Amino acid sequence: PSIPAEKKDYTTGDHYSYVGYGQSYWATQTFTPLETYTTDKLVAYWSRAEPPGTITVALRLTDGAGKPTGGDLATGQTDGNTLPQMQTFDWRAVSIEPYELQQGVMYAYLARAPGAANIGSFYWRTTESQSAYPRGRSWISTNSGGSWGENWRDNNFEVWSAAKPGLSFKAGILHVRHPALLTVVHKRGELIVSGYDTLSSLDEECLTGQV
């Protein structure tokens, strides 16, 4: 069976306030995984006012101060015009290119809408304080990521692990050991025969068969 996707890094606590973004106003929430895993989905609690157009989410590394730095590691896009209008918020999941997050490394989850109608086109709901997520914090940029200032409340976010495919099996030799296995019994029609299986050989306690 496959291993389902799982919510790994996320805020807890009530939805408290919100901050508007669009054009040169970018949002970010940093987070630090407790284990190494591959993510392919970022989730945020958003609403909209004026049409924000396409919202791009991205992963970036952080610098020594915990602020986003460097280029995008993975990105995804969603139609911000389909978000619910203020004052209604909803969780929006955005698929990104699969990226392996490393245990103990702080990453930044960015959201930007450079083609938005104004700087308050979409809103990211926040928690009451920064204690809602202890291994990161939120930042705001007013110049398209050129610099970042502190936001005193964490953004409501989720980072999900990617689902893993199930196990597969290949044909080969099966070795079975059991102390009570002394004979092989097989049935043909109504006749029960005690002896060696034609597809296996019994050697004391070891049964070897082709599968």
mmCIF file of C-alpha atoms in Angstrom:
data_model
loop_
_atom_site.group_PDB
_atom_site.id
_atom_site.type_symbol
_atom_site.label_atom_id
_atom_site.label_comp_id
_atom_site.label_asym_id
_atom_site.label_seq_id
_atom_site.Cartn_x
_atom_site.Cartn_y
_atom_site.Cartn_z
ATOM 1 C CA PRO A 1 0.000 0.000 0.000
ATOM 2 C CA SER A 2 1.071 3.585 -0.567
ATOM 3 C CA ILE A 3 2.045 5.948 2.251
ATOM 4 C CA PRO A 4 -0.418 8.883 2.246
ATOM 5 C CA ALA A 5 0.565 12.548 2.353
ATOM 6 C CA GLU A 6 0.879 13.961 5.865
ATOM 7 C CA LYS A 7 0.727 17.438 7.392
ATOM 8 C CA LYS A 8 4.247 17.988 8.772
ATOM 9 C CA ASP A 9 4.852 21.654 9.651
ATOM 10 C CA TYR A 10 1.943 23.935 10.535
ATOM 11 C CA THR A 11 0.569 26.528 12.935
ATOM 12 C CA THR A 12 -1.732 25.739 15.812
ATOM 13 C CA GLY A 13 -4.097 28.101 17.583
ATOM 14 C CA ASP A 14 -6.910 30.452 16.651
ATOM 15 C CA HIS A 15 -7.217 32.605 13.544
ATOM 16 C CA TYR A 16 -6.719 36.084 14.943
ATOM 17 C CA SER A 17 -5.983 38.836 12.430
ATOM 18 C CA TYR A 18 -4.851 39.223 8.808
ATOM 19 C CA VAL A 19 -2.397 41.148 6.627
ATOM 20 C CA GLY A 20 -2.889 42.216 3.000
ATOM 21 C CA TYR A 21 -0.483 41.544 0.137
ATOM 22 C CA GLY A 22 -0.137 42.167 -3.592
ATOM 23 C CA GLN A 23 2.141 43.866 -6.127
ATOM 24 C CA SER A 24 5.416 44.641 -4.291
ATOM 25 C CA TYR A 25 4.068 43.441 -0.922
ATOM 26 C CA TRP A 26 5.216 39.854 -0.377
ATOM 27 C CA ALA A 27 4.484 37.498 2.514
ATOM 28 C CA THR A 28 6.511 34.714 4.054
ATOM 29 C CA GLN A 29 6.403 32.242 6.930
ATOM 30 C CA THR A 30 9.573 30.423 7.932
ATOM 31 C CA PHE A 31 9.587 26.875 9.306
ATOM 32 C CA THR A 32 12.096 24.238 10.399
ATOM 33 C CA PRO A 33 11.335 20.547 9.748
ATOM 34 C CA LEU A 34 11.902 18.091 12.590
ATOM 35 C CA GLU A 35 12.685 15.373 10.055
ATOM 36 C CA THR A 36 13.806 15.106 6.436
ATOM 37 C CA TYR A 37 10.892 14.686 4.022
ATOM 38 C CA THR A 38 9.831 15.571 0.481
ATOM 39 C CA THR A 39 7.067 18.134 0.095
ATOM 40 C CA ASP A 40 4.913 18.825 -2.948
ATOM 41 C CA LYS A 41 2.125 20.879 -1.366
ATOM 42 C CA LEU A 42 1.945 24.177 0.531
ATOM 43 C CA VAL A 43 -1.277 25.353 2.178
ATOM 44 C CA ALA A 44 -2.334 28.784 3.493
ATOM 45 C CA TYR A 45 -5.450 30.356 5.025
ATOM 46 C CA TRP A 46 -6.341 33.133 2.562
ATOM 47 C CA SER A 47 -9.044 35.539 1.457
ATOM 48 C CA ARG A 48 -9.170 38.274 -1.183
ATOM 49 C CA ALA A 49 -10.438 41.810 -1.740
ATOM 50 C CA GLU A 50 -9.487 43.191 -5.169
ATOM 51 C CA PRO A 51 -8.593 40.505 -7.749
ATOM 52 C CA PRO A 52 -5.037 39.348 -6.954
ATOM 53 C CA GLY A 53 -4.665 37.350 -10.158
ATOM 54 C CA THR A 54 -2.067 34.593 -10.039
ATOM 55 C CA ILE A 55 -0.536 33.961 -6.620
ATOM 56 C CA THR A 56 2.856 32.274 -6.692
ATOM 57 C CA VAL A 57 4.089 30.313 -3.700
ATOM 58 C CA ALA A 58 7.725 29.351 -3.310
ATOM 59 C CA LEU A 59 10.272 27.773 -1.008
ATOM 60 C CA ARG A 60 13.528 29.543 -0.224
ATOM 61 C CA LEU A 61 16.409 29.143 2.179
ATOM 62 C CA THR A 62 16.900 31.625 5.034
ATOM 63 C CA ASP A 63 19.915 33.635 6.169
ATOM 64 C CA GLY A 64 21.467 33.883 9.625
ATOM 65 C CA ALA A 65 18.708 36.253 10.748
ATOM 66 C CA GLY A 66 16.001 33.820 9.628
ATOM 67 C CA LYS A 67 14.938 35.931 6.627
ATOM 68 C CA PRO A 68 14.376 34.542 3.102
ATOM 69 C CA THR A 69 17.475 34.517 0.936
ATOM 70 C CA GLY A 70 18.520 33.324 -2.522
ATOM 71 C CA GLY A 71 16.311 32.145 -5.349
ATOM 72 C CA ASP A 72 13.250 29.932 -5.343
ATOM 73 C CA LEU A 73 13.879 26.248 -4.599
ATOM 74 C CA ALA A 74 10.420 25.146 -5.771
ATOM 75 C CA THR A 75 7.315 27.034 -6.892
ATOM 76 C CA GLY A 76 3.629 26.610 -7.608
ATOM 77 C CA GLN A 77 0.749 28.847 -8.674
ATOM 78 C CA THR A 78 -2.943 29.254 -7.950
ATOM 79 C CA ASP A 79 -5.713 31.508 -9.260
ATOM 80 C CA GLY A 80 -6.172 34.062 -6.494
ATOM 81 C CA ASN A 81 -9.378 35.349 -8.087
ATOM 82 C CA THR A 82 -11.117 32.140 -6.974
ATOM 83 C CA LEU A 83 -10.405 32.780 -3.278
ATOM 84 C CA PRO A 84 -13.404 33.664 -1.091
ATOM 85 C CA GLN A 85 -13.976 37.378 -0.607
ATOM 86 C CA MET A 86 -13.347 39.173 2.656
ATOM 87 C CA GLN A 87 -14.307 38.445 5.453
ATOM 88 C CA THR A 88 -14.410 34.775 4.531
ATOM 89 C CA PHE A 89 -11.172 32.787 4.628
ATOM 90 C CA ASP A 90 -10.405 29.323 3.327
ATOM 91 C CA TRP A 91 -7.480 26.909 3.192
ATOM 92 C CA ARG A 92 -5.858 26.977 -0.252
ATOM 93 C CA ALA A 93 -3.555 24.089 -1.202
ATOM 94 C CA VAL A 94 -0.989 24.790 -3.920
ATOM 95 C CA SER A 95 1.018 22.044 -5.611
ATOM 96 C CA ILE A 96 4.738 22.700 -6.070
ATOM 97 C CA GLU A 97 7.604 20.797 -7.641
ATOM 98 C CA PRO A 98 8.659 18.027 -5.230
ATOM 99 C CA TYR A 99 11.485 19.221 -2.987
ATOM 100 C CA GLU A 100 13.320 17.401 -0.202
ATOM 101 C CA LEU A 101 13.367 19.417 3.011
ATOM 102 C CA GLN A 102 16.250 18.692 5.376
ATOM 103 C CA GLN A 103 15.852 18.152 9.096
ATOM 104 C CA GLY A 104 16.905 21.181 11.148
ATOM 105 C CA VAL A 105 17.177 23.576 8.169
ATOM 106 C CA MET A 106 14.993 26.698 8.278
ATOM 107 C CA TYR A 107 13.054 27.388 5.076
ATOM 108 C CA ALA A 108 10.801 30.242 3.978
ATOM 109 C CA TYR A 109 7.320 29.722 2.520
ATOM 110 C CA LEU A 110 6.719 32.772 0.264
ATOM 111 C CA ALA A 111 3.524 34.081 -1.326
ATOM 112 C CA ARG A 112 3.468 36.874 -3.910
ATOM 113 C CA ALA A 113 1.056 38.334 -6.480
ATOM 114 C CA PRO A 114 2.968 40.928 -8.546
ATOM 115 C CA GLY A 115 0.057 41.350 -10.978
ATOM 116 C CA ALA A 116 -2.493 42.139 -8.253
ATOM 117 C CA ALA A 117 -4.800 45.149 -8.450
ATOM 118 C CA ASN A 118 -3.253 46.738 -5.354
ATOM 119 C CA ILE A 119 -1.118 46.012 -2.287
ATOM 120 C CA GLY A 120 -4.110 44.692 -0.342
ATOM 121 C CA SER A 121 -5.497 42.254 -2.885
ATOM 122 C CA PHE A 122 -5.182 39.022 -0.915
ATOM 123 C CA TYR A 123 -4.993 38.436 2.817
ATOM 124 C CA TRP A 124 -3.137 35.849 4.873
ATOM 125 C CA ARG A 125 -4.807 35.058 8.173
ATOM 126 C CA THR A 126 -2.520 35.180 11.207
ATOM 127 C CA THR A 127 -2.458 33.646 14.652
ATOM 128 C CA GLU A 128 -2.649 35.633 17.870
ATOM 129 C CA SER A 129 1.101 35.493 18.485
ATOM 130 C CA GLN A 130 4.362 34.038 17.215
ATOM 131 C CA SER A 131 4.132 31.150 19.668
ATOM 132 C CA ALA A 132 1.687 29.336 17.370
ATOM 133 C CA TYR A 133 4.686 27.960 15.457
ATOM 134 C CA PRO A 134 7.860 27.728 17.582
ATOM 135 C CA ARG A 135 10.415 26.930 14.837
ATOM 136 C CA GLY A 136 9.864 29.909 12.532
ATOM 137 C CA ARG A 137 8.162 33.268 12.125
ATOM 138 C CA SER A 138 6.459 35.506 9.569
ATOM 139 C CA TRP A 139 8.036 38.380 7.638
ATOM 140 C CA ILE A 140 6.756 41.096 5.280
ATOM 141 C CA SER A 141 8.505 42.641 2.284
ATOM 142 C CA THR A 142 7.277 45.912 0.747
ATOM 143 C CA ASN A 143 9.815 45.884 -2.098
ATOM 144 C CA SER A 144 9.338 42.527 -3.824
ATOM 145 C CA GLY A 145 11.678 40.599 -1.550
ATOM 146 C CA GLY A 146 14.479 43.157 -1.505
ATOM 147 C CA SER A 147 14.282 43.399 2.290
ATOM 148 C CA TRP A 148 12.128 41.888 5.020
ATOM 149 C CA GLY A 149 10.519 43.302 8.159
ATOM 150 C CA GLU A 150 9.046 41.496 11.142
ATOM 151 C CA ASN A 151 5.422 40.496 11.395
ATOM 152 C CA TRP A 152 4.533 39.934 15.042
ATOM 153 C CA ARG A 153 2.087 37.102 14.395
ATOM 154 C CA ASP A 154 2.589 33.772 12.649
ATOM 155 C CA ASN A 155 0.733 33.128 9.404
ATOM 156 C CA ASN A 156 -1.665 30.182 9.311
ATOM 157 C CA PHE A 157 0.104 27.658 7.097
ATOM 158 C CA GLU A 158 0.690 23.957 6.434
ATOM 159 C CA VAL A 159 3.523 22.093 4.715
ATOM 160 C CA TRP A 160 2.639 18.569 3.592
ATOM 161 C CA SER A 161 4.815 15.582 2.802
ATOM 162 C CA ALA A 162 4.402 13.954 -0.603
ATOM 163 C CA ALA A 163 2.598 10.617 -0.811
ATOM 164 C CA LYS A 164 4.887 7.632 -1.384
ATOM 165 C CA PRO A 165 4.056 4.740 -3.739
ATOM 166 C CA GLY A 166 3.473 1.270 -2.311
ATOM 167 C CA LEU A 167 5.999 -1.542 -2.184
ATOM 168 C CA SER A 168 6.508 -3.679 -5.286
ATOM 169 C CA PHE A 169 7.665 -7.298 -5.460
ATOM 170 C CA LYS A 170 9.902 -9.025 -7.995
ATOM 171 C CA ALA A 171 9.985 -12.693 -8.938
ATOM 172 C CA GLY A 172 12.765 -14.660 -7.275
ATOM 173 C CA ILE A 173 13.590 -17.393 -4.796
ATOM 174 C CA LEU A 174 11.640 -17.595 -1.540
ATOM 175 C CA HIS A 175 13.403 -19.121 1.460
ATOM 176 C CA VAL A 176 11.213 -20.182 4.384
ATOM 177 C CA ARG A 177 12.517 -21.602 7.668
ATOM 178 C CA HIS A 178 10.212 -23.100 10.271
ATOM 179 C CA PRO A 179 11.139 -25.638 12.966
ATOM 180 C CA ALA A 180 7.843 -27.513 12.616
ATOM 181 C CA LEU A 181 8.007 -27.831 8.823
ATOM 182 C CA LEU A 182 9.028 -31.442 8.162
ATOM 183 C CA THR A 183 6.918 -32.370 5.150
ATOM 184 C CA VAL A 184 5.173 -30.680 2.278
ATOM 185 C CA VAL A 185 1.516 -31.539 1.806
ATOM 186 C CA HIS A 186 -0.276 -30.761 -1.412
ATOM 187 C CA LYS A 187 -3.625 -31.718 -2.842
ATOM 188 C CA ARG A 188 -4.574 -32.786 -6.349
ATOM 189 C CA GLY A 189 -8.274 -33.311 -6.832
ATOM 190 C CA GLU A 190 -9.567 -35.212 -3.800
ATOM 191 C CA LEU A 191 -6.258 -37.012 -3.223
ATOM 192 C CA ILE A 192 -3.941 -35.643 -0.504
ATOM 193 C CA VAL A 193 -0.306 -36.545 -1.115
ATOM 194 C CA SER A 194 2.449 -36.160 1.460
ATOM 195 C CA GLY A 195 5.809 -35.605 -0.178
ATOM 196 C CA TYR A 196 7.950 -33.071 -1.950
ATOM 197 C CA ASP A 197 6.382 -30.251 -3.940
ATOM 198 C CA THR A 198 7.427 -30.239 -7.604
ATOM 199 C CA LEU A 199 8.210 -26.498 -7.321
ATOM 200 C CA SER A 200 10.187 -26.711 -4.080
ATOM 201 C CA SER A 201 12.767 -28.817 -2.295
ATOM 202 C CA LEU A 202 12.608 -29.703 1.394
ATOM 203 C CA ASP A 203 15.974 -29.878 3.109
ATOM 204 C CA GLU A 204 15.472 -30.474 6.833
ATOM 205 C CA GLU A 205 13.943 -27.154 7.991
ATOM 206 C CA CYS A 206 14.489 -25.094 4.831
ATOM 207 C CA LEU A 207 11.902 -24.840 2.066
ATOM 208 C CA THR A 208 12.996 -23.153 -1.160
ATOM 209 C CA GLY A 209 10.457 -22.341 -3.824
ATOM 210 C CA GLN A 210 10.154 -20.221 -6.975
ATOM 211 C CA VAL A 211 7.750 -17.241 -6.666
#
